[in-house]
Short mmCIF file of C-alpha atoms and ligand atoms in Angstrom, two decimals:
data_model
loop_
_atom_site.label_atom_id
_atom_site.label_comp_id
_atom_site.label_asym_id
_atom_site.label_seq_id
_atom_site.Cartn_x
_atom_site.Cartn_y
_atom_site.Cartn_z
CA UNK A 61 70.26 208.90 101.66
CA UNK A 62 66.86 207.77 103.64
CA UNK A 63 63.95 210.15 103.14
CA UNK A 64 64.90 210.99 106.68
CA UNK A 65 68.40 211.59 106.51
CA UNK A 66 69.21 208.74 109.13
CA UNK A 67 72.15 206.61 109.39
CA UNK A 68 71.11 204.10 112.44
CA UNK A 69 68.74 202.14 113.63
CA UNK A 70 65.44 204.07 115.68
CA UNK A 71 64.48 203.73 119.24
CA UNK A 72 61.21 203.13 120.47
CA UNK A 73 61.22 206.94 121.38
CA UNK A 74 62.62 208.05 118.16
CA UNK A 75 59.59 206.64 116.16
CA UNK A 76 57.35 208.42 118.75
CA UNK A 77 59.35 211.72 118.03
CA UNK A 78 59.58 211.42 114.65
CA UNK A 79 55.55 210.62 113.81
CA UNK A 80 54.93 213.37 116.15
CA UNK A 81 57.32 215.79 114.08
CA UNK A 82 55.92 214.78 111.06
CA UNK A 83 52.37 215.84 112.32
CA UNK A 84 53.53 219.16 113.44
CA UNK A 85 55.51 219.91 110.00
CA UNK A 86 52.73 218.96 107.98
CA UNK A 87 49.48 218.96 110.12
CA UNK A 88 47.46 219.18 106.61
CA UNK A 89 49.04 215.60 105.51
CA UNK A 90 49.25 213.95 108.75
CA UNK A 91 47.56 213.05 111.46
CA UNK A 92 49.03 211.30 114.42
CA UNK A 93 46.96 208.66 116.25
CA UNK A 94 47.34 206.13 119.62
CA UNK A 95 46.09 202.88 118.32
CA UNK A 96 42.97 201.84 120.61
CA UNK A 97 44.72 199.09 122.91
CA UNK A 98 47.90 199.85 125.05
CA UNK A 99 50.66 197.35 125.00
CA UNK A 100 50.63 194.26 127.41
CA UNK A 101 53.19 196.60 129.42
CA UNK A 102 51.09 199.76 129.42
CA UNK A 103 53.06 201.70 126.57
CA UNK A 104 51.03 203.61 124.30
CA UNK A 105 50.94 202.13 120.49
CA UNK A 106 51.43 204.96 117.84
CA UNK A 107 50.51 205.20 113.91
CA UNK A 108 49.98 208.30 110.91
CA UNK A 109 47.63 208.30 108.70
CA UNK A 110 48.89 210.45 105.34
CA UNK A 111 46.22 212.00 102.87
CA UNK A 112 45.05 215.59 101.57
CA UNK A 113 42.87 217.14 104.15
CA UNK A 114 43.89 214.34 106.82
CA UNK A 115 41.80 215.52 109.29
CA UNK A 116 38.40 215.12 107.30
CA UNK A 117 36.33 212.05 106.58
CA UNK A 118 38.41 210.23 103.94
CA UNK A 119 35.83 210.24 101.03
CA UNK A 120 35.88 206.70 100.24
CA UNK A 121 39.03 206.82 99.29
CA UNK A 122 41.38 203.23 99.21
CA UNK A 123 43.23 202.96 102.89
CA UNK A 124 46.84 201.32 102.16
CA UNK A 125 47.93 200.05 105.27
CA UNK A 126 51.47 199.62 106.27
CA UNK A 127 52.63 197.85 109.59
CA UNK A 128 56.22 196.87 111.18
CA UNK A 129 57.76 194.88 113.86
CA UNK A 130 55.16 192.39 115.46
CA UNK A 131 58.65 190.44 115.75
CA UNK A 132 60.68 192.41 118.03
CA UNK A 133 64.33 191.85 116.92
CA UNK A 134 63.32 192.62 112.86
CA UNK A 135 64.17 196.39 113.64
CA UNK A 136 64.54 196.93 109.72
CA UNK A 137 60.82 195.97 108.88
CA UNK A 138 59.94 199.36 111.07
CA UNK A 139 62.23 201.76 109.14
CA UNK A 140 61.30 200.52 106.10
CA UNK A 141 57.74 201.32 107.11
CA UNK A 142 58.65 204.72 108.58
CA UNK A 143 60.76 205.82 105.89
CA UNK A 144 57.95 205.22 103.44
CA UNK A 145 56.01 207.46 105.82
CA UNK A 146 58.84 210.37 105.82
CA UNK A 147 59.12 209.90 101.78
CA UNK A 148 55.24 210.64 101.45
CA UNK A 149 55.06 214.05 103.59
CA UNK A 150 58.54 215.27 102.66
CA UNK A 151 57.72 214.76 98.79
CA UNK A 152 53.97 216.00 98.54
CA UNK A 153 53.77 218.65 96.45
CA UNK A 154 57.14 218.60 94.42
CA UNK A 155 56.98 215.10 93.09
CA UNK A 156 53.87 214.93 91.15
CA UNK A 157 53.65 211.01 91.63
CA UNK A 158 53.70 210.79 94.76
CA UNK A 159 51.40 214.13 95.32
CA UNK A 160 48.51 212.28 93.23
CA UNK A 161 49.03 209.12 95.06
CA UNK A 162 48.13 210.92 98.57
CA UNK A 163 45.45 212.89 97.05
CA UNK A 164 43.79 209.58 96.02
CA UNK A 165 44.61 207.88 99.19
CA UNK A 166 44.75 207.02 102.96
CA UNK A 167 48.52 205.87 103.79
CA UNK A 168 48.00 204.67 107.25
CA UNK A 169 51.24 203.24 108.96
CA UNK A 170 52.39 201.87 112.33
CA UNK A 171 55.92 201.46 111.88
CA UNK A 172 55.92 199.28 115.69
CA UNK A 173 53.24 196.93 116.36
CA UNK A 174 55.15 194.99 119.04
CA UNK A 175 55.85 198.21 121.18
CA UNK A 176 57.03 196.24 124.49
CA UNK A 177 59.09 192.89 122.56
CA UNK A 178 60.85 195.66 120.19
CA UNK A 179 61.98 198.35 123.34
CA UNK A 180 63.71 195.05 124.93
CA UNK A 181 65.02 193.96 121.75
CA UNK A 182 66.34 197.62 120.89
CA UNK A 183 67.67 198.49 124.11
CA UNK A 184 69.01 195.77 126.29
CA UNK A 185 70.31 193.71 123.78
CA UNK A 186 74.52 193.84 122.79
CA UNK A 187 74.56 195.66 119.45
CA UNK A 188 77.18 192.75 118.99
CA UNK A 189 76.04 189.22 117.82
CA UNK A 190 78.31 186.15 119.14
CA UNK A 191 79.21 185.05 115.66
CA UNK A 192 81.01 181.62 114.53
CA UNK A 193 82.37 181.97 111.48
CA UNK A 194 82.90 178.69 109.46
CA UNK A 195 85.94 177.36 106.66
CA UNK A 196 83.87 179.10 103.84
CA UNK A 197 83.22 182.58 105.94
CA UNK A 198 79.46 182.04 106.24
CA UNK A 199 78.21 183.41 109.75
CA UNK A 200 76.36 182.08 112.07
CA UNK A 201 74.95 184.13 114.57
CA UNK A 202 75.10 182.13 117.70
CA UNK A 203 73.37 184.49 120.28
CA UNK A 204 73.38 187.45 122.05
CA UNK A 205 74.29 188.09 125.80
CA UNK A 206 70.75 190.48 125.78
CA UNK A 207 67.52 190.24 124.92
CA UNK A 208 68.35 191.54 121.10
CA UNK A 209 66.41 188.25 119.80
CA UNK A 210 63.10 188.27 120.77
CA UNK A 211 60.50 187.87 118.76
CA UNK A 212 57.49 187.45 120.33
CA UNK A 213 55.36 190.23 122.82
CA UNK A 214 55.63 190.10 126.79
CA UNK A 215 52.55 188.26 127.36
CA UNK A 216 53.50 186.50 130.48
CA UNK A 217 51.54 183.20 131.50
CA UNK A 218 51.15 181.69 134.88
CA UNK A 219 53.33 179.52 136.61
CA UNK A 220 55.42 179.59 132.94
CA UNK A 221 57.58 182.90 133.31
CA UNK A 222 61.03 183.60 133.77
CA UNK A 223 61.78 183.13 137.06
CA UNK A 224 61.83 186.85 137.95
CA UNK A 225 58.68 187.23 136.16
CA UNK A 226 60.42 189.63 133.42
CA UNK A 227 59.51 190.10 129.59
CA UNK A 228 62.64 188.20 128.00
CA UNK A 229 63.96 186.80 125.03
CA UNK A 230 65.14 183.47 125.85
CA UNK A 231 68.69 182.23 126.72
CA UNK A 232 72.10 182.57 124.87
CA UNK A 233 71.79 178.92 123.59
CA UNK A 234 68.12 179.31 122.15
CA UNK A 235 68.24 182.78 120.81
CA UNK A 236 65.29 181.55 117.89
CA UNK A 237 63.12 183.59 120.55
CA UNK A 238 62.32 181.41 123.27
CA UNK A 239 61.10 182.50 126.16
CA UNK A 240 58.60 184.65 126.81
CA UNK A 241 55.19 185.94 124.83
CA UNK A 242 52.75 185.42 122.11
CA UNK A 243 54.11 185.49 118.72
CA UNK A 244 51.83 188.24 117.03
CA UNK A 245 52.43 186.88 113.92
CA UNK A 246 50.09 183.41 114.84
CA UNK A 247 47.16 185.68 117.25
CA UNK A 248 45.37 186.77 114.28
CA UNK A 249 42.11 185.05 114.04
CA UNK A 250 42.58 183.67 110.22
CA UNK A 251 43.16 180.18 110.55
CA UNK A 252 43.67 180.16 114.17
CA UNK A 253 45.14 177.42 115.79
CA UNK A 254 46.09 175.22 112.47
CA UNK A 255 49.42 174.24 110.98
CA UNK A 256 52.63 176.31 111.90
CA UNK A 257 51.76 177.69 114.80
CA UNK A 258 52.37 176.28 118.57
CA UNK A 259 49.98 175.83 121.54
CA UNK A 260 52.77 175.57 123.80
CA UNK A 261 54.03 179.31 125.82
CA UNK A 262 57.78 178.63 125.37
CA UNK A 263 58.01 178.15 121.81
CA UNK A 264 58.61 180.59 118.90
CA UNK A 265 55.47 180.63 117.52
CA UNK A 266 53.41 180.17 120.20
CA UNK A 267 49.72 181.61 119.24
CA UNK A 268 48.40 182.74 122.26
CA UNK A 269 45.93 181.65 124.33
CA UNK A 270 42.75 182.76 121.95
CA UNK A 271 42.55 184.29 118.73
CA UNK A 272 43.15 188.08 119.22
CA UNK A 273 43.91 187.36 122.72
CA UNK A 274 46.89 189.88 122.51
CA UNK A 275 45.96 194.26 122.77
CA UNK A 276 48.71 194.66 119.93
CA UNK A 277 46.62 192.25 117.67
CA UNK A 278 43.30 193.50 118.54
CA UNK A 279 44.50 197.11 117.70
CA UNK A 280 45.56 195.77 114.14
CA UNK A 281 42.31 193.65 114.04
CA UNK A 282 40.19 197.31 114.64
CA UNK A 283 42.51 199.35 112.40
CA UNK A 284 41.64 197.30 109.53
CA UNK A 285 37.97 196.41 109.93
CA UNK A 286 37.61 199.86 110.48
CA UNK A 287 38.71 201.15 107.90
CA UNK A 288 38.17 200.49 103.72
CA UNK A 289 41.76 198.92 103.80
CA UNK A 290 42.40 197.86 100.10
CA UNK A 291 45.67 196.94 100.47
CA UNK A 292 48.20 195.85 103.34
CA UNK A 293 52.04 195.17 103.85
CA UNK A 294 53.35 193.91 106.85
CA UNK A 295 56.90 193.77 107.07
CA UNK A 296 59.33 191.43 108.60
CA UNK A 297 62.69 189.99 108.20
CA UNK A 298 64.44 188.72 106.44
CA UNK A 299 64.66 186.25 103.37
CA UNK A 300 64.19 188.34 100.45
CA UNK A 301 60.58 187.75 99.97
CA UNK A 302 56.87 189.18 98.70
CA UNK A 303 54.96 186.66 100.32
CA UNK A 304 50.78 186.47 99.27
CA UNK A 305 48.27 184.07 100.93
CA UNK A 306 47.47 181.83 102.00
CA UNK A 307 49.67 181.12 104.66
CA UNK A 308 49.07 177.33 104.95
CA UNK A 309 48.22 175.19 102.04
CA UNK A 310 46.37 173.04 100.87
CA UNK A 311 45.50 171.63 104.04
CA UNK A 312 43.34 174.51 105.27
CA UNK A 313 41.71 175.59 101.49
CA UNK A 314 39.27 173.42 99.91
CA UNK A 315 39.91 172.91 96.51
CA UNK A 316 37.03 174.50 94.32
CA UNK A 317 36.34 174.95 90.48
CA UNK A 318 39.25 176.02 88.37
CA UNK A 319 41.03 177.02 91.51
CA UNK A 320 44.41 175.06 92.08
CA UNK A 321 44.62 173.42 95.33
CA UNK A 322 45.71 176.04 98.14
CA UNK A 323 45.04 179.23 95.85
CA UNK A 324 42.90 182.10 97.29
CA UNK A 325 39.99 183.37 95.37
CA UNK A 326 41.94 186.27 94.17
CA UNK A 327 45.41 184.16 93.50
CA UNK A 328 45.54 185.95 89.32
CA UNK A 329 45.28 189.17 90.96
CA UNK A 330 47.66 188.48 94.26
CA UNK A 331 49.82 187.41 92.19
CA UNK A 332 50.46 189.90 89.59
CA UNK A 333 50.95 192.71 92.34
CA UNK A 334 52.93 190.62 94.36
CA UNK A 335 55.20 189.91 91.41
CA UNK A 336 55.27 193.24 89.90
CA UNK A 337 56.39 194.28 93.43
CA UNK A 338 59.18 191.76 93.64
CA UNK A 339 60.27 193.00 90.55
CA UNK A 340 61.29 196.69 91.82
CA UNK A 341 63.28 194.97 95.01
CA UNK A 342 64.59 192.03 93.53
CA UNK A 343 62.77 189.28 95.96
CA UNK A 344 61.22 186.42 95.08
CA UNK A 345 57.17 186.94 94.97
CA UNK A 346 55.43 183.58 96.07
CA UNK A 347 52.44 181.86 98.18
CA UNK A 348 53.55 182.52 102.22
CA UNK A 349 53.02 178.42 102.27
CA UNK A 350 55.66 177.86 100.20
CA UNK A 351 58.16 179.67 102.64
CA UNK A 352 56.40 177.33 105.82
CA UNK A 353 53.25 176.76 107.03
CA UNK A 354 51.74 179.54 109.12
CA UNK A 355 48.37 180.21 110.34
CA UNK A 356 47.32 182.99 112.21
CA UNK A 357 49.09 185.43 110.71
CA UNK A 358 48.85 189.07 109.63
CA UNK A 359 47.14 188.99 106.17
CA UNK A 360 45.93 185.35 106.70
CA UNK A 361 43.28 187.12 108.60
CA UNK A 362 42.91 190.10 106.92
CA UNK A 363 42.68 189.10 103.57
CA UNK A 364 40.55 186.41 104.43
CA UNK A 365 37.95 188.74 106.73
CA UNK A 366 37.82 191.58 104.32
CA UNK A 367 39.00 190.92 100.98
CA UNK A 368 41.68 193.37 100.94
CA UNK A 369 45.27 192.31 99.39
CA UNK A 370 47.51 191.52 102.13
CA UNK A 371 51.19 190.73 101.75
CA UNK A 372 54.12 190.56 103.96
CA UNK A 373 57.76 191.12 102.98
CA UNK A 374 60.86 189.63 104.63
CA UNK A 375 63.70 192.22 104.15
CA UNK A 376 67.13 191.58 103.45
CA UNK A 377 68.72 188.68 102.86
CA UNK A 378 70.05 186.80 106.13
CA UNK A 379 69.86 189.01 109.29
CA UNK A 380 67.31 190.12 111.26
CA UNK A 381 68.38 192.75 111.88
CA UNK A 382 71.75 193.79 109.82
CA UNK A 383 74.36 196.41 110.17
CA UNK A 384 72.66 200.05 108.55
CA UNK A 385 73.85 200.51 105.48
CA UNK A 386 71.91 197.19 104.62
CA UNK A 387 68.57 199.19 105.58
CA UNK A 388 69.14 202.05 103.51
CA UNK A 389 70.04 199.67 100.53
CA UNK A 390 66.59 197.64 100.84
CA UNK A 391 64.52 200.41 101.25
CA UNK A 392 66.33 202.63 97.99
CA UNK A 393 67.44 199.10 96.31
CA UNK A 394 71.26 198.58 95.55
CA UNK A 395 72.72 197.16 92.47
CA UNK A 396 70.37 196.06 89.63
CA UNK A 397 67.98 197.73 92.18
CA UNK A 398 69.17 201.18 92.52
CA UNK A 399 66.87 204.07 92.66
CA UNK A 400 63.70 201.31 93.24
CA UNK A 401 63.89 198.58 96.15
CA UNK A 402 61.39 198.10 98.53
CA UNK A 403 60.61 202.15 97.70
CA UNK A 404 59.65 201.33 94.62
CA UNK A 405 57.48 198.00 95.94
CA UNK A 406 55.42 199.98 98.41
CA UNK A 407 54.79 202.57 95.26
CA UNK A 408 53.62 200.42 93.14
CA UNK A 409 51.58 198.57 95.74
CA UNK A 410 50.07 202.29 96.44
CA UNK A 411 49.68 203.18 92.97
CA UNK A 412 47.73 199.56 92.69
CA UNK A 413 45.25 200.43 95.49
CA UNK A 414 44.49 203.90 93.88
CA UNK A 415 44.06 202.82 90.38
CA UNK A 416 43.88 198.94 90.22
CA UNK A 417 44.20 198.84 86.49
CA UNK A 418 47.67 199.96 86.73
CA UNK A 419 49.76 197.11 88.07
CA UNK A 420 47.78 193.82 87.98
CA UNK A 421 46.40 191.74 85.72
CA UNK A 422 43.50 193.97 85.00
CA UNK A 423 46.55 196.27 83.57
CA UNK A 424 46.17 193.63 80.52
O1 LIG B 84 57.16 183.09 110.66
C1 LIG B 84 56.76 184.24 110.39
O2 LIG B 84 55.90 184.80 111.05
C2 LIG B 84 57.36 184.99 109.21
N1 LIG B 84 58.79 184.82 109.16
S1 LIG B 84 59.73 185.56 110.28
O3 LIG B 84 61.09 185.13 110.10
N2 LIG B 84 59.70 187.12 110.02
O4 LIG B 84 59.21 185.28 111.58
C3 LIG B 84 56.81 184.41 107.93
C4 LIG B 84 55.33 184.40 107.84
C5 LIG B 84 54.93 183.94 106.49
N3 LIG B 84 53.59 183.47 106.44
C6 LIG B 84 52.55 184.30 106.34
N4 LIG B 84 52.74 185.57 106.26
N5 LIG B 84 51.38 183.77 106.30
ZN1 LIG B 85 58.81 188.30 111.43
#
């Protein structure tokens, strides 16, 4: 079973309920915090922050940062991300590996970034995809009759809303998240504004109107530059990939000597994590450009602004968000993958941020 014992998907309320429960079971270990910006609709924006004596300074110590759902409808990415949370607290002091990993460490997680896009998604969207299933069984999921889809925030622009003026997903024929909002995954500042990423309001990846112009960005933007954040995942769905930077290549990296064309400074290093990580969930570890190009995103800022290793993983291998069981398989791994998946990953990544000679190519 899941560190936590669950068997469905969360609610916006049950990740509220269950950070605050953690706090008050382990107040030592965890401290609960309200991110500094309030979501486009008002909500407050909640994360934990996991270490020995959580309510001190934190000593210097590395800051591993772990985020989910700036896309709305990838419920899984935030129950991977909360689960790792749950397996920290409820296994301090019995497993000795993970006990000397949060002595050496800040975990800081916000298992919902996209607090307003993910309530719609979660709650007034059919639990039950319109599916078309072809000759050779493959599914397609042709929409939903809610607003299960979305993607993006509820940013709403003039003159260009819904009719109503609501926070919505799109329509039943262009479920790819139309519709409504900035896609959080383009506002970051790294790269703004390049390949991948649309200027127009109605389109997937639409960036916004300014880099950071979005709260739930700007609270990410703060958490990090705040903070001495070695390392960062930020989880999405799906595709079964550990994705490193840069997000767009070459276009948008000069070439310099003995770098290859589109490779980060750090692309040895990036890469030996990223692949020792895909080797615990089975993914395949590779530059974020060769998936598409993206700019804008998560760790093409932050890796870019402050140094620190940033990766994003797309869970599971063709649904956004999948029937249950799938979840609990990703995050404890299945098959070849038993007893390590994306558990194992996020160790490793953790272990790598508190002793960087462990897992990367200074481990040679
Ligand atoms: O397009 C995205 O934002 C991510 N895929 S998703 O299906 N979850 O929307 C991929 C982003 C990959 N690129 C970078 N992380 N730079
Ligand atoms: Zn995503």
């Amino acid at each position: 079973p899941l560190p936590s014992g669950r068997d469905a998907y969360r609610t916006l309320a049950d990740y509220n309920a269950d950070m605050a429960a953690l706090e008050s079971d382990r107040p030592d270990l965890v401290k609960r915090f309200a991110l500094p910006h309030r979501s486009l609709d008002g909500r407050e924006i909640f994360g934990v922050e996991i270490g020995k004596d959580v309510h001190g300074p934190d000593r210097g110590l590395p800051v591993f940062v772990m985020l989910g759902v700036h896309h709305a409808r990838e419920w899984p990415s935030g129950e991977n991300a909360m689960e790792f949370a749950v397996d920290l607290v409820r296994n301090y002091g019995t497993d000795r590996r993970i006990t000397d990993l949060v002595d050496r460490s800040r975990v800081v997680v916000v298992p919902v970034v996209n607090v307003d896009g993910f309530e719609l998604s979660r709650t007034d969207g059919e639990l039950v995809d319109i599916r078309e299933v072809d000759g050779g069984g493959t599914a397609t999921i042709l929409g939903n009759p809610g607003n299960a889809y979305k993607r993006k925030n509820c940013r709403l622009v003039d003159g260009q809303d819904t009719p109503d003026g609501t926070c919505r997903a799109g329509s039943l024929t262009s479920p790819g998240g139309f519709g409504t909002g900035t896609d959080l995954n383009r506002n970051y500042g790294g790269y703004w504004g390049g390949p991948g990423a649309s200027d127009l309001f109605a389109d997937p990846t639409y960036r916004g109107a300014a880099p950071f112009s979005e709260p739930e960005t700007q609270n990410i933007r703060e958490l990090v530059s705040g903070r001495h954040v070695t390392t960062l995942i930020t989880n999405h769905t799906f595709s079964n990939l550990v994705l490193r930077p840069n997000g767009a290549a070459p276009d948008l990296v000069p070439p310099s000597e003995g770098i290859p064309l589109g490779d980060p400074f750090d692309e040895a290093a990036l890469k030996a994590l990223g692949d020792e990580m895909a080797a615990q969930n089975g993914y395949t570890s590779q530059h974020a450009w060769e998936l598409y190009d993206t700019t804008g995103s998560t760790e093409d800022w932050s890796y870019n602004a402050t140094g620190g290793f940033g990766y994003t993983f797309e869970i599971g291998p063709d649904e956004f968000h999948p029937p249950f069981p799938e979840v609990i398989d990703e995050y404890l791994g299945a098959g070849e993958f038993a007893g390590k998946g994306n558990r194992e990953a996020y160790l490793v990544a953790l272990e790598n941020a508190v002793d960087p000679t462990t897992h990367s190519v200074l481990s040679g």
